[in-house]
PDB file of C-alpha atoms in Angstrom:
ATOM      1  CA  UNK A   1       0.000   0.000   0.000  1.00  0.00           C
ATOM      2  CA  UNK A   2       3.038   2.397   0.607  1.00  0.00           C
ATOM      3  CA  UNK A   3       4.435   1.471  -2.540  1.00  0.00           C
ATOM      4  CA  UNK A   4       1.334   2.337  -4.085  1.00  0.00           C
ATOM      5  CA  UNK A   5       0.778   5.618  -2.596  1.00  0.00           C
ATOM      6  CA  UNK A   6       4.564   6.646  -3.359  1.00  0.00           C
ATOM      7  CA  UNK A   7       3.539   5.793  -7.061  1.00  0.00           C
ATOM      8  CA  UNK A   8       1.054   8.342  -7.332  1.00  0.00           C
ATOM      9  CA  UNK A   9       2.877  10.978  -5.976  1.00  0.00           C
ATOM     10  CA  UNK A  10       4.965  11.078  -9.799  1.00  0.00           C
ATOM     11  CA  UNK A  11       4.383  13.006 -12.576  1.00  0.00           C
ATOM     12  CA  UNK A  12       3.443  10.198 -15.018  1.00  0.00           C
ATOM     13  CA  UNK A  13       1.054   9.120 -12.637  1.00  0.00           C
ATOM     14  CA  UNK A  14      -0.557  12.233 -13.401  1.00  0.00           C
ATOM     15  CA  UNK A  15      -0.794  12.322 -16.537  1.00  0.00           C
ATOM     16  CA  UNK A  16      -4.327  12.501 -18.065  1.00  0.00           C
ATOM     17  CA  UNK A  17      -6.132   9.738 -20.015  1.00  0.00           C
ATOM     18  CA  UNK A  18      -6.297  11.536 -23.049  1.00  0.00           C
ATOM     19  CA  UNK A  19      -2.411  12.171 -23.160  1.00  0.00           C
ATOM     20  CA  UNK A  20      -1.679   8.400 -22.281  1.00  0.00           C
ATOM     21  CA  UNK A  21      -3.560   7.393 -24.863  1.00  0.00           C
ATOM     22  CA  UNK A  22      -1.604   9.550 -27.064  1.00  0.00           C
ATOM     23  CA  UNK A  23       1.600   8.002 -26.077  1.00  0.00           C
ATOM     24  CA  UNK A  24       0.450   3.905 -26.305  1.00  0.00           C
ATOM     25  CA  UNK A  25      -0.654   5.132 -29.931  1.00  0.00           C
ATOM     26  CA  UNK A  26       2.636   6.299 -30.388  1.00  0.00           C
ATOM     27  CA  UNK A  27       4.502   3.058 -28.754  1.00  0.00           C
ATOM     28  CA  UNK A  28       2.127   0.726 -30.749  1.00  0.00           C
ATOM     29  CA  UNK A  29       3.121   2.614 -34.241  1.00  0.00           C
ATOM     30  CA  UNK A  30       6.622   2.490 -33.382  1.00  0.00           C
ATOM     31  CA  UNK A  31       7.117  -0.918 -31.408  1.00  0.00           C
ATOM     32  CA  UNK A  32       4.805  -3.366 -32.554  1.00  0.00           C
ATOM     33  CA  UNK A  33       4.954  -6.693 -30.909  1.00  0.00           C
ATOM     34  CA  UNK A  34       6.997  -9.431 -32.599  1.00  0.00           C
ATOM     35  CA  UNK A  35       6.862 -13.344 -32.591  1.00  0.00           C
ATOM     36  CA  UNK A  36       9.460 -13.270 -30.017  1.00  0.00           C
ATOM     37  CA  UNK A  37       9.012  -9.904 -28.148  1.00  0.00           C
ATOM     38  CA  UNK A  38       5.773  -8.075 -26.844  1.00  0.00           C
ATOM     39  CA  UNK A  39       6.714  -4.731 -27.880  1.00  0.00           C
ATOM     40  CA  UNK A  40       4.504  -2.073 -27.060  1.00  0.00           C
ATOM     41  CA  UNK A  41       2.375  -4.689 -25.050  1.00  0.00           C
ATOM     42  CA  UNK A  42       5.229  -4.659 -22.069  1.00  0.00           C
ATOM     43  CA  UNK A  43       3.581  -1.187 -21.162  1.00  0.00           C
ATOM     44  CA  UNK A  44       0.323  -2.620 -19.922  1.00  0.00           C
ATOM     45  CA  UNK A  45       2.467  -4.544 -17.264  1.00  0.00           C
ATOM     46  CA  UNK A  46       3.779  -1.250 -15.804  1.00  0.00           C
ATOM     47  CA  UNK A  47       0.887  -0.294 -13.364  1.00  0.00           C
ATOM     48  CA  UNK A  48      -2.883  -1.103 -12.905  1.00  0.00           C
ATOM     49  CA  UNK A  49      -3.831   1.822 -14.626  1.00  0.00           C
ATOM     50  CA  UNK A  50      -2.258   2.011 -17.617  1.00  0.00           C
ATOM     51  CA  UNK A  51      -3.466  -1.810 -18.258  1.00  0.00           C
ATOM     52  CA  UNK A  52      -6.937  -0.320 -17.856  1.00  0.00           C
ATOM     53  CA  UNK A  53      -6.196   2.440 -20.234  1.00  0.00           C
ATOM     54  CA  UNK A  54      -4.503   0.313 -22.834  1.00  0.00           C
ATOM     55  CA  UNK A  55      -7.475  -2.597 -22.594  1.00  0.00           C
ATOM     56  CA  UNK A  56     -10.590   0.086 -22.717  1.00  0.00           C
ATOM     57  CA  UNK A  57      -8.424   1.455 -26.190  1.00  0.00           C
ATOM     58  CA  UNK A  58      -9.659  -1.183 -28.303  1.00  0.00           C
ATOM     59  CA  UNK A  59      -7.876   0.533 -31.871  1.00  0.00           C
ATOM     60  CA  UNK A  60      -4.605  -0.335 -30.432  1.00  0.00           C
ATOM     61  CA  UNK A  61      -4.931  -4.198 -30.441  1.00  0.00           C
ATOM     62  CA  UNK A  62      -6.126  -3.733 -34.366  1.00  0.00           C
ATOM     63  CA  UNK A  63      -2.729  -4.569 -35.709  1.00  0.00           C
ATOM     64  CA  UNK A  64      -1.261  -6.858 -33.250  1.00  0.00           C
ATOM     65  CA  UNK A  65      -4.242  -9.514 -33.858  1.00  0.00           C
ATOM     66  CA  UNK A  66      -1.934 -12.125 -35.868  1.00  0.00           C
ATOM     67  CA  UNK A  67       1.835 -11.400 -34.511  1.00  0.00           C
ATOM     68  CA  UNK A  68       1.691 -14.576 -31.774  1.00  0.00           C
ATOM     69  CA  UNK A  69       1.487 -18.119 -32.577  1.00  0.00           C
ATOM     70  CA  UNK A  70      -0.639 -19.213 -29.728  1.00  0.00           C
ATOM     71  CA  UNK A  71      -4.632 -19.821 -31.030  1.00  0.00           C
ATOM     72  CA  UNK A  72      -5.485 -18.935 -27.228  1.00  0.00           C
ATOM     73  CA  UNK A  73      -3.992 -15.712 -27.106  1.00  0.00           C
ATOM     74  CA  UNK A  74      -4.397 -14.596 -30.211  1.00  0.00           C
ATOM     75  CA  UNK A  75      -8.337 -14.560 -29.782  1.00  0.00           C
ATOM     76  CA  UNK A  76      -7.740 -13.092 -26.228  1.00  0.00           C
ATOM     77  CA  UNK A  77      -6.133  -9.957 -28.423  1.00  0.00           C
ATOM     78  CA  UNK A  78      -9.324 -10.024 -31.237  1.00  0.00           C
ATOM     79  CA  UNK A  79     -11.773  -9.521 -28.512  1.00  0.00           C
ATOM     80  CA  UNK A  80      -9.979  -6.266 -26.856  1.00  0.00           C
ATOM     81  CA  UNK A  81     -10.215  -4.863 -31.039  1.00  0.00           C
ATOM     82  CA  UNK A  82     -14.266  -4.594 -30.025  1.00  0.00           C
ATOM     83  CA  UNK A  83     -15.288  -5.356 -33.538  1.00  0.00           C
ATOM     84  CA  UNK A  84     -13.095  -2.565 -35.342  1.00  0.00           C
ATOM     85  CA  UNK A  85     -11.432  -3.402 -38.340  1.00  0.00           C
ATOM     86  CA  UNK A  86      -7.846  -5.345 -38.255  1.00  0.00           C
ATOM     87  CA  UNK A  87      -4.945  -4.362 -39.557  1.00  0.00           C
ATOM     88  CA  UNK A  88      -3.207  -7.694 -40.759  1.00  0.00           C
ATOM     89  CA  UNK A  89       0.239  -8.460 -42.536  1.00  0.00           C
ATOM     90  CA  UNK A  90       1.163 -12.030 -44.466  1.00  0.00           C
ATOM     91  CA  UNK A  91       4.223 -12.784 -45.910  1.00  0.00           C
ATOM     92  CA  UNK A  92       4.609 -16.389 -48.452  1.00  0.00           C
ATOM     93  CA  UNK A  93       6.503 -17.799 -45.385  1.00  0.00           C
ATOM     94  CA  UNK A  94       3.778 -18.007 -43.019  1.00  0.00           C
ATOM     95  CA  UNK A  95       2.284 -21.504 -42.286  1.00  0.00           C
ATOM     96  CA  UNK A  96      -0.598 -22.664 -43.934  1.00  0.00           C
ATOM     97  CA  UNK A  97      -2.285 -22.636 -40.324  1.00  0.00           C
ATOM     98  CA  UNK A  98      -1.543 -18.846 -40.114  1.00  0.00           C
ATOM     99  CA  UNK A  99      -3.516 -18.330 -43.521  1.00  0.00           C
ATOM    100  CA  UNK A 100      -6.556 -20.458 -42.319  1.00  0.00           C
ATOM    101  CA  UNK A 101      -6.804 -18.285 -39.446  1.00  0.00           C
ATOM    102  CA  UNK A 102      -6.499 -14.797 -41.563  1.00  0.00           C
ATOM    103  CA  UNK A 103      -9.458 -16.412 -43.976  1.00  0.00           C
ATOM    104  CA  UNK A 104     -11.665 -17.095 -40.985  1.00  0.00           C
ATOM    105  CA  UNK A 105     -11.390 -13.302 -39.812  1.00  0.00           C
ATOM    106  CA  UNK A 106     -11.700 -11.800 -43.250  1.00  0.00           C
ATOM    107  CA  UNK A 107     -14.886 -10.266 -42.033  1.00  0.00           C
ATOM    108  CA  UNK A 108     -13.334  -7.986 -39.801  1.00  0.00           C
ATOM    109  CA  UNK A 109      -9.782  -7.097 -41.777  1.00  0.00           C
ATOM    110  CA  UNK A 110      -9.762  -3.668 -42.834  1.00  0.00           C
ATOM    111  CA  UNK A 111      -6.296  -3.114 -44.047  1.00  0.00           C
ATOM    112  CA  UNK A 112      -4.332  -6.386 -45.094  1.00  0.00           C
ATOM    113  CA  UNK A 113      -0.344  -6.202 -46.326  1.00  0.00           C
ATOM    114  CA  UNK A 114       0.848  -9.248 -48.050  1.00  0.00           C
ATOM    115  CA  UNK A 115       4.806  -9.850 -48.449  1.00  0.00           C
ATOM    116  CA  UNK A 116       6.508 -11.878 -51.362  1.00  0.00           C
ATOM    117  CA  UNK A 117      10.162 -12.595 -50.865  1.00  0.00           C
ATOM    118  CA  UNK A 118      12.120 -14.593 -52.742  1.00  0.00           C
ATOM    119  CA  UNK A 119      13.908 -15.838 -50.137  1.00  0.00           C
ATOM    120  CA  UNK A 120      10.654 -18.267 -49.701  1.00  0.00           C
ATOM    121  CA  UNK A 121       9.747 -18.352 -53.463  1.00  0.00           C
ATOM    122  CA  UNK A 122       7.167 -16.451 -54.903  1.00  0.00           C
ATOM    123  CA  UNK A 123       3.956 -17.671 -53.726  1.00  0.00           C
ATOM    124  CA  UNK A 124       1.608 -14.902 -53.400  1.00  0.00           C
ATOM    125  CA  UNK A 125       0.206 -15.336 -56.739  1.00  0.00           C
ATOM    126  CA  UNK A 126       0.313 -19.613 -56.581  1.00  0.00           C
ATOM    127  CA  UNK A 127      -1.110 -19.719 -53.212  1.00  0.00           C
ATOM    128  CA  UNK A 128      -2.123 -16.949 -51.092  1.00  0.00           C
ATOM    129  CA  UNK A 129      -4.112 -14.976 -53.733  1.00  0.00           C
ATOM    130  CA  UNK A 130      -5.990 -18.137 -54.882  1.00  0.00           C
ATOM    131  CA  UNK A 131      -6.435 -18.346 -50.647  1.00  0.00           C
ATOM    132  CA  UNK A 132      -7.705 -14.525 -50.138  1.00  0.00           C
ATOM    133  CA  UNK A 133     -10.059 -15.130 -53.578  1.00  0.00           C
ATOM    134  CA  UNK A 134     -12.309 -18.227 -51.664  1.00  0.00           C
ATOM    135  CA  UNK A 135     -13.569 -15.013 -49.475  1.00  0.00           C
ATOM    136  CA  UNK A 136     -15.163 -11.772 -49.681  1.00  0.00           C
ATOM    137  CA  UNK A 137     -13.577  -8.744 -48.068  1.00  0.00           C
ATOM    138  CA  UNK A 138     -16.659  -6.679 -47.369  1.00  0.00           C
ATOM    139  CA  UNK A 139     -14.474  -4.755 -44.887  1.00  0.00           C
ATOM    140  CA  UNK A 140     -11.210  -4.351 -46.687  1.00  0.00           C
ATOM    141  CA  UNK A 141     -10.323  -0.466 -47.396  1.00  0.00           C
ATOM    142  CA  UNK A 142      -6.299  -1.068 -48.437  1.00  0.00           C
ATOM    143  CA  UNK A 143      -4.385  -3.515 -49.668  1.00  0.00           C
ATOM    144  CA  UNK A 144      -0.782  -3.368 -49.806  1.00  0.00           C
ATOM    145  CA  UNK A 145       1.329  -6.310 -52.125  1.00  0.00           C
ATOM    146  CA  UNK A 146       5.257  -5.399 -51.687  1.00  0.00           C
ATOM    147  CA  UNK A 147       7.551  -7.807 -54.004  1.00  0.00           C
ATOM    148  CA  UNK A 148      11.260  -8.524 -53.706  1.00  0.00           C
ATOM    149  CA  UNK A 149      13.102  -9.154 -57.000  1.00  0.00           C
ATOM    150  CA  UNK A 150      11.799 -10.319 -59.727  1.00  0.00           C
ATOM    151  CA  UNK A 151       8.563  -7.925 -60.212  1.00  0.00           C
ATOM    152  CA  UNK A 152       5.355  -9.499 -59.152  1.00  0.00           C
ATOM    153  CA  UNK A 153       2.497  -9.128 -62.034  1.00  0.00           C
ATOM    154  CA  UNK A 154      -0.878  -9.872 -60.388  1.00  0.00           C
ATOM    155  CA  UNK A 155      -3.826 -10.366 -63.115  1.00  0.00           C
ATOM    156  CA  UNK A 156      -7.175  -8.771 -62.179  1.00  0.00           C
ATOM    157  CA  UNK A 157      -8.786 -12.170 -62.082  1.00  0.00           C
ATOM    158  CA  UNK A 158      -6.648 -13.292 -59.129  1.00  0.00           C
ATOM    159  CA  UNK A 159      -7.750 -10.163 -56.965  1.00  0.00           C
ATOM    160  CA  UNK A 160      -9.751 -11.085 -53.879  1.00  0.00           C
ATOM    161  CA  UNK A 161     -13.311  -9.473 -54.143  1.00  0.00           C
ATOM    162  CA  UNK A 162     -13.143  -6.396 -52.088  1.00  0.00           C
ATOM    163  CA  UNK A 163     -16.315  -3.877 -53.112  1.00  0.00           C
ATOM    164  CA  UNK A 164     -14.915  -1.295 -50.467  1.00  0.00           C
ATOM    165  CA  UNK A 165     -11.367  -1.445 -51.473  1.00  0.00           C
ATOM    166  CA  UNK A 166     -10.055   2.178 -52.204  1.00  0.00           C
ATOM    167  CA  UNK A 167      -6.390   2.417 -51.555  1.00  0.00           C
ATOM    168  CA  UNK A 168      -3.706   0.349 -53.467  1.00  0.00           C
ATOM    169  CA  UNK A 169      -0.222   0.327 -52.522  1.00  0.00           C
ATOM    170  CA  UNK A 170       2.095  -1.395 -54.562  1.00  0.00           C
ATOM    171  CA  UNK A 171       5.898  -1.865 -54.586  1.00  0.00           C
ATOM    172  CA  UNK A 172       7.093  -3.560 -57.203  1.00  0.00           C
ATOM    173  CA  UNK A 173       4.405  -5.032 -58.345  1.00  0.00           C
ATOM    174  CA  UNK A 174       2.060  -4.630 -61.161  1.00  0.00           C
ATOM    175  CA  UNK A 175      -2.094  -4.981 -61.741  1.00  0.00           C
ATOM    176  CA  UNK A 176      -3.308  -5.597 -64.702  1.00  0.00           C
ATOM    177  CA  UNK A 177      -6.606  -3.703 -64.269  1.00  0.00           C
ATOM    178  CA  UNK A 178      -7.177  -1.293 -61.731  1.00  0.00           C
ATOM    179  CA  UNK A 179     -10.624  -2.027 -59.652  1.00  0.00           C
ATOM    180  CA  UNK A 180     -12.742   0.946 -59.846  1.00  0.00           C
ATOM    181  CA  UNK A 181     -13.223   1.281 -56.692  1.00  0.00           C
ATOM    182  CA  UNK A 182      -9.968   2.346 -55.944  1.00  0.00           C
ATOM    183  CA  UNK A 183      -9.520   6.314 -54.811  1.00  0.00           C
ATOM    184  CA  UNK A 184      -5.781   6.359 -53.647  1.00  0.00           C
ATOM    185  CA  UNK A 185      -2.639   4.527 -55.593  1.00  0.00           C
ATOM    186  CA  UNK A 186       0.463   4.408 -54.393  1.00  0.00           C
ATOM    187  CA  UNK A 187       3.441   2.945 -56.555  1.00  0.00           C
ATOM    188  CA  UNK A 188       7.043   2.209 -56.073  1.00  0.00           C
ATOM    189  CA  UNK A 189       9.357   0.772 -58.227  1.00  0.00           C
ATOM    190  CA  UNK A 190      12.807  -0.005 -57.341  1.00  0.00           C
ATOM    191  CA  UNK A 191      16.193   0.538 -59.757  1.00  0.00           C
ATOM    192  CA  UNK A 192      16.379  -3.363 -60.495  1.00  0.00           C
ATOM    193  CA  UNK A 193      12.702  -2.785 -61.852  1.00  0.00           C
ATOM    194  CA  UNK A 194      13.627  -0.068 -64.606  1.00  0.00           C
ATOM    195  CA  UNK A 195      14.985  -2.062 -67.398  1.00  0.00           C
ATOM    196  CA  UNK A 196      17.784  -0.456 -69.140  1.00  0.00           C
ATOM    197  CA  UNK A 197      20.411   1.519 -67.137  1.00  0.00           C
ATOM    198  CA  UNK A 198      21.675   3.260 -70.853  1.00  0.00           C
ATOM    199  CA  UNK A 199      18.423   5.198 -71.504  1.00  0.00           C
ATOM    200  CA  UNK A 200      15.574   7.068 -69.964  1.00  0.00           C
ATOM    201  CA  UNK A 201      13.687   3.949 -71.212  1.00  0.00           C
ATOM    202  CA  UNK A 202      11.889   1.993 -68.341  1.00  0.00           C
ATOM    203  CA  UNK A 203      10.497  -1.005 -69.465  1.00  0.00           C
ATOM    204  CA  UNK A 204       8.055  -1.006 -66.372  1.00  0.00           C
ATOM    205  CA  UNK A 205       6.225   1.771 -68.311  1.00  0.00           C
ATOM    206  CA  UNK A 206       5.041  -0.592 -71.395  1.00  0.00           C
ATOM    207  CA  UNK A 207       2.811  -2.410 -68.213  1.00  0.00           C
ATOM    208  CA  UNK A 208       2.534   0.714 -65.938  1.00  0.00           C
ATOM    209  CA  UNK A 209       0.710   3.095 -68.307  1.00  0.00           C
ATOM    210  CA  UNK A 210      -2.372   0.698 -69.287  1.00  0.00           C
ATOM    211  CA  UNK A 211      -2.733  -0.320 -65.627  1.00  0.00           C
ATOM    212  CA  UNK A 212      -3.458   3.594 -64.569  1.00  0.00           C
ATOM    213  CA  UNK A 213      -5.701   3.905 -67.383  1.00  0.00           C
ATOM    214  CA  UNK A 214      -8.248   1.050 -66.475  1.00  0.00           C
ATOM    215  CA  UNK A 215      -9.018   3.563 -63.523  1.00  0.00           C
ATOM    216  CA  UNK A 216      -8.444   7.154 -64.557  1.00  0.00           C
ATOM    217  CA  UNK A 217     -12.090   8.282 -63.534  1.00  0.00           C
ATOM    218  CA  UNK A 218     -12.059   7.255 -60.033  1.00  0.00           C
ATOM    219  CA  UNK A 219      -8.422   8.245 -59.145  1.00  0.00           C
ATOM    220  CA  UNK A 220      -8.318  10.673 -56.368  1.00  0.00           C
ATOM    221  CA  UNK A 221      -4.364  10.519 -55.523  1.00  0.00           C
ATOM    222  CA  UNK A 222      -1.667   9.199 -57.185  1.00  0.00           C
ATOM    223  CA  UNK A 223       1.506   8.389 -55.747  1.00  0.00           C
ATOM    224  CA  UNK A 224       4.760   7.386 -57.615  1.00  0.00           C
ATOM    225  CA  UNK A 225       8.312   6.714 -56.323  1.00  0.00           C
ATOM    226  CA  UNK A 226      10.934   5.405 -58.084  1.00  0.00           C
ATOM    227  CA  UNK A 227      14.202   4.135 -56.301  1.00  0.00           C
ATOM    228  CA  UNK A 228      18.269   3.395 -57.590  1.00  0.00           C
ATOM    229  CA  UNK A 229      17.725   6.395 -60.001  1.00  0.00           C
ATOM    230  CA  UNK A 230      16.915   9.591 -59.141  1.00  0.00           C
ATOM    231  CA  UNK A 231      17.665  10.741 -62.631  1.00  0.00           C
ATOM    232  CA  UNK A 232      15.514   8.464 -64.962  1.00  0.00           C
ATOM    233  CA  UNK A 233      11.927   9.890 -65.825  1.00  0.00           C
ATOM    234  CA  UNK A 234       9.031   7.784 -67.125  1.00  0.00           C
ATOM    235  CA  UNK A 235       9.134   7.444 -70.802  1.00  0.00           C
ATOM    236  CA  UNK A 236       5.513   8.442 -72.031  1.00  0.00           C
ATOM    237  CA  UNK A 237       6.299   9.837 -75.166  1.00  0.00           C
ATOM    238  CA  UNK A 238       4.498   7.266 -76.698  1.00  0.00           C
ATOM    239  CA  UNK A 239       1.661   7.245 -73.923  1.00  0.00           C
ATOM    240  CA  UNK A 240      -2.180   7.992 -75.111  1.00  0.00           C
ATOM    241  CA  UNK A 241      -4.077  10.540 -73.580  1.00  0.00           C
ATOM    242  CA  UNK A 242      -5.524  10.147 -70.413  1.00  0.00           C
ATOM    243  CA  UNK A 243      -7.181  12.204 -68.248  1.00  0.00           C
ATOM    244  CA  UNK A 244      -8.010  11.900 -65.127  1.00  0.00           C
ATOM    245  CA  UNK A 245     -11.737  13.944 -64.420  1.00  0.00           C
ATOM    246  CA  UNK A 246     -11.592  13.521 -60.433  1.00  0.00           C
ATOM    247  CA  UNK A 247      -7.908  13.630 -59.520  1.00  0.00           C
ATOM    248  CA  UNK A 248      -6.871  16.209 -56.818  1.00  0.00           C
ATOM    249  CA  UNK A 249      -3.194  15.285 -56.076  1.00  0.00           C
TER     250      UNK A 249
END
């Protein structure tokens, strides 16, 4: 009980709801548990208190759904997310048994980042696309798809169904066709991407140009980043006309 009452007597103790809220955002952004650590999660062992402030802040348990391995505790962390959407990242060397799980919660995944490396051989488009595509994401705003080398082409028929989808980030990686629905792209291709090193020429152009056309009347933003070489610009000499009737940025 003395220890207790000594603990109140500091600043931190102090400190408003609202402003430690603030900062267990800030620690969850920036130290997001792992499959060996708990990150941001150690905080809730401090005090009573701040375990009461980070359980009744159910948006900071949104991303941290799928980092553990145990079943148990990994629907202990769904039900402190109170029904708001998940944040969720796969890469092609998860189990199988990892991917069963995402599919059974893709109800309730808002945002969803999928990871090819080639370290684990590209199976995004041979098996977890096929996976995602047995389910509809009714509640899926963004999808990010980041490739390693070689480039990763993804055809619109092996896009998951996702009516609500409106930002598309993509790094290294292509689309055939846009889906309509999408409002915000974001695109980055690194040097190893670009083709030939002896000319402005990119050969990622001959694939990027039709993919932004199949949704030039819906694009709000646009969002392009290329890496390696600062001094190479797009070659769209050759590039029809396109506009783009609702773009603001």
């Amino acid at each position: 009980a003395e220890r207790r009452n000594a603990s109140c007597t500091l600043p931190v103790a102090r400190l408003p709801e609202d402003v430690l809220h603030i900062i267990l955002a800030y620690c969850a952004r920036n130290e997001p548990p792992g499959t060996c650590t708990l990150g941001w999660i150690r905080l809730t062992h401090v005090c009573r208190r701040w375990r009461t402030v980070a359980l009744s802040n159910a948006l900071l348990w949104t991303r941290c759904a799928f980092t553990f391995q145990n079943a148990d505790f990994r629907q202990t962390v769904v039900g402190r997310t109170r029904g708001l959407p998940l944040e969720v990242s796969l890469s092609n060397k998860q189990a199988r048994e990892d991917l069963t799980f995402v599919l059974g919660m893709s109800p309730r995944i808002g945002s969803l980042v999928v990871r090819d490396s080639v370290m684990y051989g590209l199976r995004v488009r041979e098996m977890i696309m096929p996976m995602l595509k047995k389910r509809c994401w009714d509640s899926l705003y963004s999808l990010e798809v980041v490739a390693d080398f070689p480039v990763l082409t993804i055809r619109d028929s092996d896009l998951p169904k996702c009516p609500n989808l409106h930002t598309l980030s993509l790094f290294n990686t292509f689309v055939t066709c846009l889906p309509n629905t999408i409002r915000h792209l974001n695109m980055t291709l690194s040097s190893y991407v670009e083709g030939t090193r002896s000319s402005g020429a990119s050969a990622s152009d001959a694939v990027f140009l039709p993919m932004l056309s199949t949704a030039c009347e819906s694009l709000y933003t646009i969002n392009i980043e290329r890496r390696g070489r600062p001094n190479t610009r797009p070659n769209w000499s050759k590039a029809p006309l396109v506009s783009f009737p609702a773009l603001k940025s």
